[in-house]
XYZ file of C-alpha atoms in Angstrom:
340
model
C 0.000 0.000 0.000
C 1.284 3.469 -0.829
C 1.695 6.102 1.876
C 0.831 8.999 -0.394
C 1.412 10.461 -3.799
C 5.206 10.278 -3.700
C 5.306 6.746 -5.155
C 2.683 7.422 -7.827
C 3.814 7.711 -11.446
C 0.915 8.905 -13.637
C 0.437 6.765 -16.764
C -0.988 9.658 -18.787
C 0.891 12.385 -20.694
C 0.786 16.047 -19.701
C -2.406 17.817 -20.709
C -4.568 14.703 -20.919
C -8.248 15.641 -20.700
C -10.785 13.847 -18.548
C -14.128 14.721 -16.977
C -15.177 15.401 -13.414
C -18.117 13.023 -13.857
C -21.492 14.587 -14.644
C -22.817 15.374 -18.110
C -26.068 17.199 -19.040
C -27.285 14.260 -21.143
C -30.079 11.772 -20.521
C -29.133 8.795 -22.687
C -26.519 6.425 -21.270
C -25.311 5.149 -24.653
C -25.241 8.692 -26.030
C -23.170 9.833 -23.046
C -20.640 7.026 -23.454
C -20.272 7.839 -27.152
C -19.625 11.455 -26.190
C -16.998 10.449 -23.616
C -15.281 8.334 -26.271
C -15.163 11.345 -28.590
C -13.924 14.032 -26.190
C -11.733 12.168 -23.662
C -10.192 9.294 -25.640
C -7.004 9.062 -23.537
C -8.685 9.005 -20.125
C -12.373 8.188 -20.490
C -14.664 8.427 -17.465
C -18.000 6.836 -16.773
C -20.705 9.513 -17.108
C -23.002 10.488 -14.261
C -26.357 11.604 -15.638
C -28.345 13.552 -13.015
C -30.772 14.811 -15.682
C -31.672 11.222 -16.539
C -33.477 10.627 -13.253
C -33.464 12.009 -9.682
C -31.858 8.840 -8.322
C -28.763 9.500 -10.464
C -27.800 12.435 -8.242
C -24.533 12.161 -6.323
C -26.166 11.009 -3.063
C -28.810 8.496 -4.126
C -26.517 7.084 -6.796
C -24.006 5.813 -4.256
C -26.369 5.068 -1.371
C -28.433 2.767 -3.574
C -31.217 1.084 -1.601
C -30.037 2.944 1.488
C -31.480 6.136 -0.002
C -34.960 4.747 0.672
C -34.437 5.693 4.329
C -34.131 9.372 3.364
C -36.428 12.126 2.152
C -35.637 15.551 0.746
C -35.729 18.333 3.327
C -38.514 20.816 2.707
C -36.978 23.923 1.086
C -33.608 23.051 2.625
C -30.456 21.420 1.327
C -29.821 17.795 2.084
C -31.874 14.806 3.135
C -33.650 13.970 6.366
C -33.665 10.463 7.794
C -37.257 9.253 7.740
C -38.867 8.710 11.124
C -37.822 5.362 12.562
C -35.318 4.680 9.752
C -32.078 5.724 11.469
C -31.236 2.171 12.508
C -31.970 0.827 9.038
C -29.699 3.433 7.453
C -26.847 2.572 9.814
C -27.312 -1.138 9.130
C -27.169 -0.434 5.390
C -23.975 1.558 5.753
C -22.421 -1.220 7.820
C -23.536 -4.246 5.810
C -25.316 -3.098 2.652
C -24.237 -3.844 -0.897
C -21.730 -1.134 -1.777
C -22.068 -1.336 -5.541
C -23.635 0.712 -8.297
C -26.772 -0.643 -9.944
C -28.347 0.050 -13.358
C -31.267 1.974 -11.858
C -29.014 4.511 -10.149
C -26.055 4.561 -12.564
C -27.044 3.834 -16.150
C -23.910 5.570 -17.421
C -21.616 3.254 -15.489
C -23.058 0.082 -16.955
C -23.137 1.466 -20.500
C -19.498 2.450 -19.975
C -18.599 -1.048 -18.760
C -20.215 -2.550 -21.857
C -18.118 -0.263 -24.046
C -14.961 -1.215 -22.126
C -15.711 -4.904 -22.629
C -15.978 -4.286 -26.378
C -12.665 -2.360 -26.471
C -14.635 0.801 -27.107
C -11.790 3.047 -25.926
C -8.769 1.895 -27.948
C -6.742 5.065 -27.242
C -7.215 5.005 -23.467
C -4.061 5.084 -21.339
C -6.086 5.097 -18.102
C -9.696 4.769 -16.984
C -11.366 7.152 -14.531
C -14.154 6.543 -12.060
C -15.618 8.642 -9.269
C -17.768 8.483 -6.174
C -19.265 10.831 -3.613
C -17.043 11.525 -0.615
C -17.758 10.742 3.040
C -17.690 14.345 4.260
C -20.317 15.726 1.901
C -22.480 12.614 2.197
C -22.489 12.822 5.991
C -22.926 16.600 5.965
C -26.034 16.397 3.793
C -27.821 13.749 5.868
C -29.829 15.156 8.779
C -31.303 13.325 11.737
C -33.434 15.389 14.117
C -32.272 18.491 12.208
C -28.618 17.772 13.021
C -26.087 17.035 10.299
C -24.664 13.524 10.573
C -21.135 14.816 9.979
C -21.063 15.755 13.675
C -21.633 12.113 14.655
C -18.250 10.344 14.812
C -19.747 6.870 14.487
C -21.917 7.849 11.517
C -19.007 9.505 9.712
C -16.903 6.377 10.157
C -19.747 4.140 8.964
C -20.142 6.331 5.884
C -16.412 6.300 5.159
C -16.193 2.518 5.429
C -19.282 2.058 3.255
C -17.820 4.310 0.561
C -14.460 2.552 0.899
C -16.157 -0.733 -0.033
C -17.872 1.078 -2.884
C -14.592 2.537 -4.144
C -12.806 -0.818 -4.010
C -15.623 -2.462 -5.960
C -15.453 0.258 -8.604
C -11.684 -0.085 -8.986
C -12.029 -3.845 -9.401
C -14.706 -3.413 -12.074
C -12.733 -0.846 -14.055
C -9.486 -2.823 -13.831
C -11.145 -5.468 -15.993
C -10.274 -3.140 -18.879
C -6.610 -4.074 -18.418
C -5.661 -0.410 -18.047
C -4.598 1.675 -15.038
C -7.546 2.985 -13.034
C -7.923 6.235 -11.131
C -10.995 6.702 -8.922
C -11.689 10.187 -7.603
C -13.531 11.106 -4.431
C -15.910 13.988 -5.151
C -16.126 15.819 -1.832
C -16.971 19.523 -1.497
C -16.797 18.875 2.251
C -13.006 18.929 1.900
C -13.304 22.625 1.102
C -14.613 25.767 2.716
C -18.165 24.467 2.663
C -20.412 27.254 3.892
C -17.393 29.050 5.306
C -17.698 27.088 8.563
C -14.520 26.965 10.672
C -12.942 23.617 11.442
C -11.246 22.768 14.720
C -8.128 20.613 14.879
C -10.375 17.770 16.054
C -12.596 18.241 12.990
C -9.533 18.208 10.747
C -8.368 14.924 12.225
C -11.811 13.316 11.880
C -12.234 14.502 8.304
C -8.739 13.454 7.259
C -9.299 10.014 8.769
C -12.605 9.584 6.905
C -11.105 10.607 3.568
C -8.057 8.438 4.229
C -10.223 5.353 4.734
C -11.603 5.725 1.190
C -8.225 6.622 -0.332
C -6.551 3.565 1.164
C -9.344 1.319 -0.114
C -8.710 2.611 -3.637
C -4.981 1.978 -3.261
C -5.492 -1.497 -1.817
C -7.768 -2.411 -4.737
C -5.064 -1.423 -7.216
C -6.076 2.080 -8.281
C -4.750 5.581 -7.886
C -6.880 7.909 -5.782
C -8.004 11.379 -6.744
C -9.802 14.008 -4.709
C -12.103 16.494 -6.426
C -13.210 19.539 -4.460
C -15.349 22.160 -6.184
C -15.360 24.388 -3.103
C -12.121 26.194 -2.233
C -10.032 23.352 -0.797
C -8.807 23.381 2.795
C -5.225 22.558 1.962
C -4.172 22.176 5.595
C -6.710 19.329 5.774
C -5.737 17.808 2.440
C -2.063 17.576 3.414
C -3.107 14.841 5.850
C -4.746 12.671 3.180
C -2.585 10.372 0.976
C -4.349 10.873 -2.358
C -2.479 10.969 -5.678
C -4.433 13.469 -7.798
C -5.977 16.779 -6.722
C -8.797 18.056 -8.934
C -9.976 21.594 -8.261
C -11.564 24.630 -9.910
C -8.418 26.315 -11.197
C -10.464 28.723 -13.319
C -11.239 30.530 -10.066
C -8.710 29.108 -7.625
C -5.357 29.028 -9.414
C -3.917 32.095 -7.674
C -5.128 30.824 -4.306
C -3.444 27.473 -4.843
C 0.000 28.861 -5.568
C -0.226 31.381 -2.717
C -0.769 28.742 -0.005
C 2.228 26.813 1.378
C -0.046 23.903 2.350
C -1.144 23.662 -1.286
C 2.282 23.751 -2.864
C 3.403 21.187 -0.279
C 1.120 18.747 -2.103
C 3.237 19.263 -5.212
C 6.396 18.705 -3.192
C 5.137 15.298 -2.071
C 4.426 14.304 -5.677
C 0.716 15.018 -6.005
C -0.547 15.337 -9.584
C -2.924 18.171 -10.466
C -6.166 17.924 -12.424
C -6.846 21.506 -13.407
C -10.347 22.788 -14.025
C -8.953 25.704 -16.004
C -11.909 26.354 -18.267
C -15.246 27.839 -17.199
C -18.281 25.960 -18.466
C -19.989 29.272 -19.316
C -18.875 31.197 -22.420
C -15.889 33.513 -21.941
C -14.470 35.100 -25.090
C -11.322 36.238 -23.267
C -10.454 32.754 -22.015
C -8.684 31.477 -25.110
C -6.444 28.412 -24.705
C -3.417 30.646 -25.229
C -4.587 33.131 -22.584
C -5.272 30.333 -20.102
C -1.832 28.817 -20.686
C -0.237 32.254 -20.268
C -2.096 32.735 -16.987
C -0.857 29.341 -15.826
C 2.749 30.268 -16.584
C 2.445 33.629 -14.855
C 0.737 32.348 -11.708
C 2.743 29.141 -11.301
C 6.007 30.970 -11.911
C 9.088 28.809 -11.504
C 6.844 25.855 -10.649
C 4.963 26.033 -13.964
C 6.897 23.319 -15.782
C 7.158 20.804 -12.931
C 3.554 21.326 -11.773
C 2.278 20.895 -15.326
C 4.202 17.662 -15.837
C 1.615 14.871 -16.097
C -1.112 17.332 -15.062
C -4.623 16.584 -16.269
C -7.060 19.176 -17.588
C -10.805 19.184 -16.960
C -13.627 21.651 -17.305
C -14.565 23.460 -14.115
C -17.563 22.313 -12.088
C -21.122 22.804 -13.236
C -21.078 20.784 -16.433
C -24.304 18.997 -15.495
C -26.199 22.279 -15.841
C -24.531 23.337 -19.094
C -26.532 23.569 -22.303
C -25.895 20.215 -24.043
C -25.402 22.117 -27.305
C -22.212 23.624 -25.839
C -20.665 20.344 -24.703
C -18.540 19.741 -27.796
C -17.343 23.355 -27.729
C -16.416 23.172 -24.029
C -14.422 19.965 -24.385
C -12.750 21.120 -27.608
C -11.507 24.195 -25.763
C -10.410 22.025 -22.835
C -8.413 19.794 -25.166
C -6.797 22.886 -26.693
C -5.760 24.030 -23.207
C -4.322 20.579 -22.549
C -2.292 20.777 -25.742
C -0.942 24.196 -24.714
C 0.232 22.722 -21.407
C 1.747 19.725 -23.186
C 3.625 21.963 -25.606
C 4.930 24.091 -22.754
C 6.518 21.284 -20.737
């Protein structure tokens, strides 16, 4: 088992493009065909929240366990149904931690394509799952977020660890390297709430449980955080790839010693350098120039083997713009590749 990113050698070239996960499409086969077209080197299985409500990031990974929850009235998150708290905990402890076709049509269409060698140019395969911090934070019992319950947070982390290991094992059937990313806004400045040192330790332990499960199953582990990451927390977690919204957060990353320390330990970046909304000034050349200016003397080493993604919010993008967004992202990736 690895002890962090320092022993990880990315199998992809600099500037390789992949996706965070969600696409604004409703057809699973259509989505897989699109992934094949726009991310041939590192395809990802598409999450399709527009396809059905149960394909959202919480129900998708809770599976049958989501039946114990109901949406909170005019509030974010989910409330545990009356009398269902014990059933939810039992599910997290013993339930089947696997995706199913009802909740993840894109995953199973993707697996069919993999079995048919539908991604001949792939150098690695990417998967993703919801993280333990955001999942716990968005579940409420008696109007109290479950993230404050140590036992519940640990149950959630171990459940998602089983889920992550299963996903790695499935994707490894392709015969290619696999990277599974934990999608966890809870690793960032979620709501601006302060975190005590005790919170930091609890959160790092929960994330570490999932990361180590990915490593033990034979994959590399990524962490995607669409909120501004808490880099002092992330330094404690042995993931290999950090995916963040660099379109807005690039300057913040290179100004924080805790962030650049991730580079020093060998962490690979996945840079969401391109906004999903139209921006005439954000040409690939301008984005690459901004990268060079902000990263300074770290630009070349930090870009080496770096991935490029769109920024968050792709699930709400007009589907008509998808090809344009990914074409621009690939152009940014090529600029980075040419500059190394």
